[in-house]
Structure formats: C-alpha cells, structure tokens
CSV table of C-alpha atoms in Angstrom, one decimal:
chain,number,residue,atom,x,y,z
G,1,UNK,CA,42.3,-41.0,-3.6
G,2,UNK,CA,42.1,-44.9,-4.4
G,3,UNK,CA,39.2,-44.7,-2.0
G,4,UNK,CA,37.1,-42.3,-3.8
G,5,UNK,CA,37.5,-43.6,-7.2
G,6,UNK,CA,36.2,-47.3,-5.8
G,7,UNK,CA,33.1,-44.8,-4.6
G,8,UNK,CA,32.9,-43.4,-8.0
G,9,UNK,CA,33.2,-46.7,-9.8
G,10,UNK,CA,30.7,-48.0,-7.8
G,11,UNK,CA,28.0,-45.8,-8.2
G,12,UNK,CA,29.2,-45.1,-12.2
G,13,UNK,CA,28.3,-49.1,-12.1
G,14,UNK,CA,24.7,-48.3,-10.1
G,15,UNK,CA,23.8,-45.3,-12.6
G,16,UNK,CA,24.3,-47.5,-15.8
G,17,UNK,CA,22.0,-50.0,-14.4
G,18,UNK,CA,19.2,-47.3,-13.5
G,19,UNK,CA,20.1,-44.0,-14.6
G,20,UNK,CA,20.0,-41.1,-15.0
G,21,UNK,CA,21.6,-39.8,-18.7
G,22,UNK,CA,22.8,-37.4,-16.8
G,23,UNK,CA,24.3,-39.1,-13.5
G,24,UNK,CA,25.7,-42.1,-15.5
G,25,UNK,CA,27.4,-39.7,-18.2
G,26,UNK,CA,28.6,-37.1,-15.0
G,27,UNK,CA,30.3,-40.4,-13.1
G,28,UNK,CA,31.9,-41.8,-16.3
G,29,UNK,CA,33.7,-38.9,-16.6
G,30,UNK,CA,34.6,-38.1,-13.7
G,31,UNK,CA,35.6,-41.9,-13.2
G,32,UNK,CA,37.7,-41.2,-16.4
G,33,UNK,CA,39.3,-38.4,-15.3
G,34,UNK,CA,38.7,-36.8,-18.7
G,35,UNK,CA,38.0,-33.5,-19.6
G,36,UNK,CA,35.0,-31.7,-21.2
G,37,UNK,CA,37.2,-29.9,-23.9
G,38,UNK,CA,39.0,-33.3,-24.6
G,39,UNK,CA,36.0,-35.0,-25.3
G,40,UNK,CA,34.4,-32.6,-27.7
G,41,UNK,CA,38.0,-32.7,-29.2
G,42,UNK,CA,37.8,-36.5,-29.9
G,43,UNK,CA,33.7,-36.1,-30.8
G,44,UNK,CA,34.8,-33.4,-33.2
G,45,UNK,CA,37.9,-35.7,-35.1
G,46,UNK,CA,34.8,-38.3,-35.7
G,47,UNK,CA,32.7,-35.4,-37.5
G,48,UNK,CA,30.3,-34.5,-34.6
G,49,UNK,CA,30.2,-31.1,-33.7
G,50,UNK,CA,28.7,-30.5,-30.0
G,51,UNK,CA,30.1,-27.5,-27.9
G,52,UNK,CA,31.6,-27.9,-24.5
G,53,UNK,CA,28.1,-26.0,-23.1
G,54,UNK,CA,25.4,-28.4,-24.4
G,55,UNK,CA,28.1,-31.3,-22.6
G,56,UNK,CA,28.1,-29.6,-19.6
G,57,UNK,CA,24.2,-28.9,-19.9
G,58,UNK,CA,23.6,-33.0,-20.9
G,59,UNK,CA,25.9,-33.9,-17.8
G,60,UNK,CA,24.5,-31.4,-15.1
G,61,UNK,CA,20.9,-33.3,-16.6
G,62,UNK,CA,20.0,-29.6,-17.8
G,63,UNK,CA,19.2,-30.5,-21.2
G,64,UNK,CA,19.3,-34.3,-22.7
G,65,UNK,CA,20.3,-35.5,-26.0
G,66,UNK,CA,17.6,-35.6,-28.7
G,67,UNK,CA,18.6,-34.7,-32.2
G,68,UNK,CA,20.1,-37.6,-34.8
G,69,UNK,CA,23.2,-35.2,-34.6
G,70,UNK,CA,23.5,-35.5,-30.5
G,71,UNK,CA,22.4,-38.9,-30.7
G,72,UNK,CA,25.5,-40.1,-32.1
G,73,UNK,CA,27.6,-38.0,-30.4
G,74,UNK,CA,26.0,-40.3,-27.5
G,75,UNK,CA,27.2,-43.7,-29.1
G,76,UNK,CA,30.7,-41.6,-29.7
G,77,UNK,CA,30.7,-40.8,-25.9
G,78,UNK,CA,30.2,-44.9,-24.8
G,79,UNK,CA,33.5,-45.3,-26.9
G,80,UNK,CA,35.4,-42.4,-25.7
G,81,UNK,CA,34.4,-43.2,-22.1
G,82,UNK,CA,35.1,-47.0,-22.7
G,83,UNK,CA,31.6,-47.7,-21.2
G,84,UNK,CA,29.8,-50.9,-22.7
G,85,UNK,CA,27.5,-50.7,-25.8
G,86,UNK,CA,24.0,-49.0,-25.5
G,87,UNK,CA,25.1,-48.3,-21.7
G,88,UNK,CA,24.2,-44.1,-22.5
G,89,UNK,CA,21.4,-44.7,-25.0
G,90,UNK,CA,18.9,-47.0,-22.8
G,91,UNK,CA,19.0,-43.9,-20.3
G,92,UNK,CA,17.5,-41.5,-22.8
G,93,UNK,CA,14.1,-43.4,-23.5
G,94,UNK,CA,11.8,-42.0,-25.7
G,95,UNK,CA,11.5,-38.2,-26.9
G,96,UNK,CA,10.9,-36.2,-24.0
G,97,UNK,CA,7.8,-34.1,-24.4
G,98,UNK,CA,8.4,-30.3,-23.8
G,99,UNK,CA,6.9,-28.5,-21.0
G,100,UNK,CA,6.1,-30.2,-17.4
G,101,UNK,CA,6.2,-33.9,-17.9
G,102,UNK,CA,6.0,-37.2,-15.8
G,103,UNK,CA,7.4,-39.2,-17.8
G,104,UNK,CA,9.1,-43.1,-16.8
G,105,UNK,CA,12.8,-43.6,-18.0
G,106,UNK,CA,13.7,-47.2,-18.7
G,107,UNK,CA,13.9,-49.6,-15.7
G,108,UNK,CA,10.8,-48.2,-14.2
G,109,UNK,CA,7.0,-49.1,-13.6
G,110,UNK,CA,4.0,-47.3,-13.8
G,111,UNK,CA,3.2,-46.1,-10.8
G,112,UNK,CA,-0.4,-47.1,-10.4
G,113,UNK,CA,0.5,-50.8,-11.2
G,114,UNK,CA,2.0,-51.0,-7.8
G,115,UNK,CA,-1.2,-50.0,-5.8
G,116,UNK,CA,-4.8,-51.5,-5.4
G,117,UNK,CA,-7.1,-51.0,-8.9
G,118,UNK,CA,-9.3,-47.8,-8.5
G,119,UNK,CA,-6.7,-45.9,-6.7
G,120,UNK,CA,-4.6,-43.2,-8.9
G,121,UNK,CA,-2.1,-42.8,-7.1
G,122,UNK,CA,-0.3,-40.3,-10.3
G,123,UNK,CA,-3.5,-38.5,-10.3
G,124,UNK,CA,-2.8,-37.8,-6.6
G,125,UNK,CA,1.3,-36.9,-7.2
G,126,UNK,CA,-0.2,-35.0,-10.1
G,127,UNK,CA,-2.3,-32.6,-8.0
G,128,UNK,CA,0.6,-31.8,-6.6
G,129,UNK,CA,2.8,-30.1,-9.3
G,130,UNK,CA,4.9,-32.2,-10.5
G,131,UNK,CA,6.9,-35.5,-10.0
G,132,UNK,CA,10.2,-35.8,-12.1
G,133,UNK,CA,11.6,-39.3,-11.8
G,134,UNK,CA,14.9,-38.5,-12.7
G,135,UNK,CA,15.6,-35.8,-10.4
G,136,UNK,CA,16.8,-37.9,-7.3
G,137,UNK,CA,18.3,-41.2,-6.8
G,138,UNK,CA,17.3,-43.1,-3.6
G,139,UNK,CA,20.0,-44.8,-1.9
G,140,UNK,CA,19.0,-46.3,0.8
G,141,UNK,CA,14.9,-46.9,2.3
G,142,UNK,CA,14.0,-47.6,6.2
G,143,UNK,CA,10.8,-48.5,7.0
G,144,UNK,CA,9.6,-49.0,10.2
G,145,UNK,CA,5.8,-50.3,10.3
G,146,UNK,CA,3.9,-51.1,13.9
G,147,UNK,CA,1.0,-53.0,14.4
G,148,UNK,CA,-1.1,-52.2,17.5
G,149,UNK,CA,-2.3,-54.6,20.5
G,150,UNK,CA,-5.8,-55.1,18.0
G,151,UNK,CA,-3.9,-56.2,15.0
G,152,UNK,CA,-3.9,-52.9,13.1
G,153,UNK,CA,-1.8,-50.6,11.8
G,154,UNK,CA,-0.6,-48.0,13.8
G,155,UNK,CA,2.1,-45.8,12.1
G,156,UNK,CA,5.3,-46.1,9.4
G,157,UNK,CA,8.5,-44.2,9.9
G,158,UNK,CA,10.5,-44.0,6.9
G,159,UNK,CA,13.9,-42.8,6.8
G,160,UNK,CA,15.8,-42.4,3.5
G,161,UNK,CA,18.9,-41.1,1.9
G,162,UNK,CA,18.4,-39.2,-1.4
G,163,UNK,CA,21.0,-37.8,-3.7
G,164,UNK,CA,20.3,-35.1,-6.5
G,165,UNK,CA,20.6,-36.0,-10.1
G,166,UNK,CA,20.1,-32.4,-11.3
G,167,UNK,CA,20.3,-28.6,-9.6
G,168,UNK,CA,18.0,-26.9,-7.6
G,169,UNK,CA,15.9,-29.9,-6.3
G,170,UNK,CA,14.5,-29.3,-3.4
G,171,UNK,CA,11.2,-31.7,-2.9
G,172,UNK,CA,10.3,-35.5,-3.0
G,173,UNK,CA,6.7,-37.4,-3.1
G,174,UNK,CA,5.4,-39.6,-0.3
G,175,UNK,CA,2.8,-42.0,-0.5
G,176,UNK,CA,0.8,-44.3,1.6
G,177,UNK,CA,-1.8,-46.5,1.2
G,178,UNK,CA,-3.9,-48.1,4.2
G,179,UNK,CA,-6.0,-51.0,3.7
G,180,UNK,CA,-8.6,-49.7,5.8
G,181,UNK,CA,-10.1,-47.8,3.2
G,182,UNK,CA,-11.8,-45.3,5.9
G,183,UNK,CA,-8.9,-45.0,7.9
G,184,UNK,CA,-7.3,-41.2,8.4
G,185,UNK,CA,-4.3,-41.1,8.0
G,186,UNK,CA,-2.0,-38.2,8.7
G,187,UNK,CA,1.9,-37.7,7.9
G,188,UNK,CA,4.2,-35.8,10.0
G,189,UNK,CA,7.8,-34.4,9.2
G,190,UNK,CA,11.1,-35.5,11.7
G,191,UNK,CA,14.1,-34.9,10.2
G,192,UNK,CA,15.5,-32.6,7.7
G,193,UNK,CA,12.0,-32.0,6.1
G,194,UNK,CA,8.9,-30.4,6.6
G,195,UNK,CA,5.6,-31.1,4.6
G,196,UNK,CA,3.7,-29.4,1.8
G,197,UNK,CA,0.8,-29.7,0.2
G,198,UNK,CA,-1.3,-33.1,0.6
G,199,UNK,CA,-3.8,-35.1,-1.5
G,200,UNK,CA,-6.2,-37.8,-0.5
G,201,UNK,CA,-8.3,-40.0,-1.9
G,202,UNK,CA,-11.9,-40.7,0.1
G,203,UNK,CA,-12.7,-43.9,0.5
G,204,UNK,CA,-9.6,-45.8,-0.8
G,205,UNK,CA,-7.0,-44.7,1.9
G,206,UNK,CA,-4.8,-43.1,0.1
G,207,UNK,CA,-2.3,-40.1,0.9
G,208,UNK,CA,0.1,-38.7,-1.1
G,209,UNK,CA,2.5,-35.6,0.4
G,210,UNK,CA,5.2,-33.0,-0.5
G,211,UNK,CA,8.3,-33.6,1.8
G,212,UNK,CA,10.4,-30.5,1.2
G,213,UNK,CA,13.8,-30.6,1.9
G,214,UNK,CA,15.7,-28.5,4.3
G,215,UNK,CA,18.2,-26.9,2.0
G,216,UNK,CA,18.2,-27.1,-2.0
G,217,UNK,CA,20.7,-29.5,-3.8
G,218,UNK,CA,22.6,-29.6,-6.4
G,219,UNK,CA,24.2,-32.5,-8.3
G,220,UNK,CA,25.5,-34.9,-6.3
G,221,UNK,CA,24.4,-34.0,-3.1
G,222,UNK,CA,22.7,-35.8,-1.0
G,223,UNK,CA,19.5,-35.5,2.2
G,224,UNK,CA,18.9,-37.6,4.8
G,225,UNK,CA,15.2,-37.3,5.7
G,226,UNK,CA,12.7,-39.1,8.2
G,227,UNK,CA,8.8,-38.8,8.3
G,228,UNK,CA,6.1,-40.6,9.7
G,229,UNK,CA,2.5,-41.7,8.8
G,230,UNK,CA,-0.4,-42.2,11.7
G,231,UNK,CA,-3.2,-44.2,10.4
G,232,UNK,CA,-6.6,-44.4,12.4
G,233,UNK,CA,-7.2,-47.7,11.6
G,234,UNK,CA,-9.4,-50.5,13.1
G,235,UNK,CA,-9.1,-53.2,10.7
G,236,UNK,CA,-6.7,-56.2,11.6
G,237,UNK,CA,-4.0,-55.5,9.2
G,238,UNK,CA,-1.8,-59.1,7.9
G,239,UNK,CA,0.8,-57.7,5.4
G,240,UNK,CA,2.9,-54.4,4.7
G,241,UNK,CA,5.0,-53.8,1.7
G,242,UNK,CA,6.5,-51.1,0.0
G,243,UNK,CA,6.2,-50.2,-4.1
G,244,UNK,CA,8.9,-49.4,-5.6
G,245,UNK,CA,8.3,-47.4,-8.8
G,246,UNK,CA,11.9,-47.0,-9.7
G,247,UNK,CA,15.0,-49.0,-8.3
G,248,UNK,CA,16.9,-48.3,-4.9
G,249,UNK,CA,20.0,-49.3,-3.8
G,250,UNK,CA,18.9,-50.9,-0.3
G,251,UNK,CA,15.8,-51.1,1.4
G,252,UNK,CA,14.9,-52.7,5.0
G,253,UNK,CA,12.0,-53.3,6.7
G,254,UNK,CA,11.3,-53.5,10.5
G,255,UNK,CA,8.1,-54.7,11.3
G,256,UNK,CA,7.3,-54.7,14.9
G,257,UNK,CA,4.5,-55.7,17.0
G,258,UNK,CA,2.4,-55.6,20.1
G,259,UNK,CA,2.9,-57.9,22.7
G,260,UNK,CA,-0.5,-58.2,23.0
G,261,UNK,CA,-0.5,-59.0,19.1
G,262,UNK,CA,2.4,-61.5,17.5
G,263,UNK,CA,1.6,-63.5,14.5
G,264,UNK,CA,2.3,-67.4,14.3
G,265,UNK,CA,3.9,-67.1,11.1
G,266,UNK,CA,5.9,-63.8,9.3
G,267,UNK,CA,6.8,-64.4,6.0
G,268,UNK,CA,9.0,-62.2,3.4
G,269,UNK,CA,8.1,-61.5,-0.5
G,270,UNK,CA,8.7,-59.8,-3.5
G,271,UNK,CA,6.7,-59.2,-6.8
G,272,UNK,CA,7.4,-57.6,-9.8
G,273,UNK,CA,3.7,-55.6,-9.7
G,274,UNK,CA,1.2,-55.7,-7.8
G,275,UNK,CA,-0.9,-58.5,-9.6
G,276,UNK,CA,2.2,-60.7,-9.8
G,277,UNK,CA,3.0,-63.7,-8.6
G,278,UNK,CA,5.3,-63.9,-5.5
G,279,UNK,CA,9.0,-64.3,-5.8
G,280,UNK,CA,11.5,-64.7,-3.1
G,281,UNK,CA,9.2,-66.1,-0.6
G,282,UNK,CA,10.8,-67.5,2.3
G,283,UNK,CA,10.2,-67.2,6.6
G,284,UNK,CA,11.4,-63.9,8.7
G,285,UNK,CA,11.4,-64.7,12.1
G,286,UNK,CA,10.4,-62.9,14.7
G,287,UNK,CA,12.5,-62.5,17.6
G,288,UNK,CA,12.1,-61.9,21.3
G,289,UNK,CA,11.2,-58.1,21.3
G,290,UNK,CA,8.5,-59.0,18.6
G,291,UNK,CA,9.8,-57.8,15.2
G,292,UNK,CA,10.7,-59.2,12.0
G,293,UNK,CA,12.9,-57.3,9.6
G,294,UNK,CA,13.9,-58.3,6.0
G,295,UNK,CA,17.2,-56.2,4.2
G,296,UNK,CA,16.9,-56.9,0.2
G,297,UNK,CA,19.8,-54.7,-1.9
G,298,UNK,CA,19.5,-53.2,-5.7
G,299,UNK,CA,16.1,-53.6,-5.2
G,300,UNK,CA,14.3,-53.7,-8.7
G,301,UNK,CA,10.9,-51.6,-9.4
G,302,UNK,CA,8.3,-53.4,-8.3
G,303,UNK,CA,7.0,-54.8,-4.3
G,304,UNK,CA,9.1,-55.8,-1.1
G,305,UNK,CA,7.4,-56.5,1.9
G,306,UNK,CA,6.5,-59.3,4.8
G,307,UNK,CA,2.6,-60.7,5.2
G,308,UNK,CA,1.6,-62.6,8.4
G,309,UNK,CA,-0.5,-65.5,10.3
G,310,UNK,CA,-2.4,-64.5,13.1
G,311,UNK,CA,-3.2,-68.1,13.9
C-alpha cells in the first residue's frame, strides 16, 4: 500500500509539471484518497455548484473546465486537494476550440520548430486525422540509431512506454526525418503495434506514420511498443537527435556504429528548438563494441541527441 502511494505521488508530481488537466486532477485525488461526492460537497459550501458527473467527466479528461463558474471550482479544487497555487489552472491553457483540434497545452512546442524549415511536419500528422497531445503521456523513449560501414544512416528502433490520459485511445504518431533529403525511407511495426496510414514528404525526407496499438486503453493504462525505420540513404550522416514536442520522463539513446566506420570524436547535446543554441554539451564516449549512448531524465520539449567527428 505505502508502495503504491510513493507511485502515485510520484507521477501526481510528474503530471503537475506537464499535464494533463485531467491526469494531474485524477492522481490528486486519488493521492488524496478523497471522494468525488466529498469534494462537490466542500465545492458546494463555497457557493460552486458542479455535479459529481461533470467531475468525473473533467477527471476521466472527457470534458475540461471552461466556464467562469467551473473555472473557480478549479482554483476551489487546488485548495481542497492541497495542491500548490495555479498547479490545475496552467493545465487548461487557452479555450479549447470545439470540434477536431490540435491544439498545444502549456509546456509544449510547436511541432515544426523542432524540424528543418520547409518541412511541415503538422501538415503531415494532419493528413492523418488527427494528433491530440494530451491523450498519452510518454514515459520512457529508446532509440537505437546505426550508422552503416559508409557513414550513413541505416535504420532507428524506437521502443517506448505510453500510458493513456483519456479512454478509448488506441493510436500514436511517428515521425522521422532523414538528412538525405532523397533517401526512402520505410517504417516497420515489432512489438505490440502495427502501422496505419503513412505520409511523406518528396524531397525533404520526411515520414510521418500511424502506430496502432494492439488493444485500446483506457485511463491509466499503459503500451509498450517497438518499431523501426529503414532509410536508403547514401549520404555520410554526423549527428542524430530526437525532437521532443512535449516532455518525457526518460529518454536514451544508443548510437552504434560500423566497425568499418567509428568517429574520432561523439559528442552529446541538447537545445531548446531547433535554431537554438546548444546546451549540455559535453563528450559520450564510445566504447569497445562501437557505440555511444546518452540517458537524460524529465526531458523538457525541445532536442536530445549526439553529433560526431569523422576525423
């Protein structure tokens, strides 16, 4: 029992810091150990009506707080909950448009400031339905990128652990960018997945996928899920890194090369976009089998990745 609510505080602490509404206000509770009827009791003694449906709906991310009315109920509910001030209200964001939407909560970048100018990479998730930030939280990202005995890229594994903010989700979007800009590249499902529909972009080597999960989840349930990218490429490739759009609790990266094809120097990095200076520059060795690897936790929105000397 004293195990679990450690787990719950834990991630209660992670969903303040990047949300969800709905996740952080579900683990507070439940961290809490309060009921739904007890805390429309204590919203109703301060003069704010809100039913024990609409709480439920605002927890299980089914509908969000938007009126003045529910808006205060939300300050009401950082009290009763004993979370710190603002904590709920910088998870709501603006008004939520009505109908399909792609819309960026707080503590997130647009998209296409992580990639190379003239590729849309949201016109590419956008030809495929639909992309809803706060549906899923990722946990953990493993990247596994290979360079081949001429320098170039060969092929990235990713393998990531994903855990539903809402019911019924049942999809994510995968992305990859080559810097061969007339490199094919193709994407193939391992784990726990298949693929859906794809979208490319000619002449800027760009890919963006459905990866459907194996099973449908509901709140607070998690996928493991592994899929790999092949790239054609025959340019020399020098760096890999990995845009983060939103944040994610652990990332590591493995990059490993040919023996026919090890750098002289490997060196780690981070930006906030993609334009940005570098920050947290330092050297990752590379060992006796050939690879380098960094591990960087509560990874903020923005870039993580390693560039390399050939000479």
């Amino acid at each position: 029992m004293g195990e679990d609510r450690a787990g719950i505080g834990r991630d209660l602490a992670h969903a303040l810091r990047t949300g969800p509404f709905s996740a952080a206000l579900h683990l507070a509770i439940e961290d809490r150990g309060v009921r739904l009827d007890e805390i429309q009791e204590q919203l109703a003694a301060a003069g704010v009506n809100v039913s024990v449906t609409t709480l439920s709906y605002w927890r299980k991310g089914r509908s969000r707080p938007e009126r003045p009315d529910s808006l205060k109920a939300v300050r009401l509910l950082e009290r009763i909950l004993t979370l710190p001030e603002d904590s709920l209200m910088v998870q709501l964001g603006p008004r939520r448009p009505r109908g399909r939407w792609l819309t960026r909560p707080p503590g997130t970048i647009e998209v296409d400031r992580l990639f190379t100018d003239g590729v849309s990479v949201a016109r590419a998730i956008g030809g495929l339905d639909r992309w809803m930030y706060h549906e899923l939280t990722r946990l953990s990202l493993h990247d596994l990128y290979t360079v081949g005995p001429d320098r170039q890229e060969m092929s990235l594994t990713c393998r990531q652990v994903l855990r539903a903010n809402v019911d019924r989700v049942a999809r994510t979007v995968g992305i990859f960018a080559s810097d061969d800009l007339a490199a094919i590249t193709s994407i193939t499902a391992l784990r726990n997945c298949r693929i859906g529909r794809t979208r490319s972009d000619p002449g800027s080597g760009l890919l963006a996928a459905e990866i459907v999960f194996d099973r449908m989840l509901a709140r607070g349930e998690t996928v493991v899920i592994e899929h790999e990218y092949r790239s054609r490429s025959r340019v020399p490739t020098d760096n890999y890194y990995r845009a983060f759009s939103t944040p994610v609790n652990e990332y590591v990266l493995q990059v490993q090369f040919d023996h026919d094809a090890v750098p002289a120097r490997c060196l780690r990095f981070q930006r906030r976009a993609l334009n940005a200076p570098d920050q947290g520059v330092w050297e990752a060795w590379i060992g006796s089998t050939h690879g380098a690897h960094l591990v960087a936790s509560d990874v903020a929105p923005g870039i993580a990745g390693m560039r390399w000397e050939w000479e």
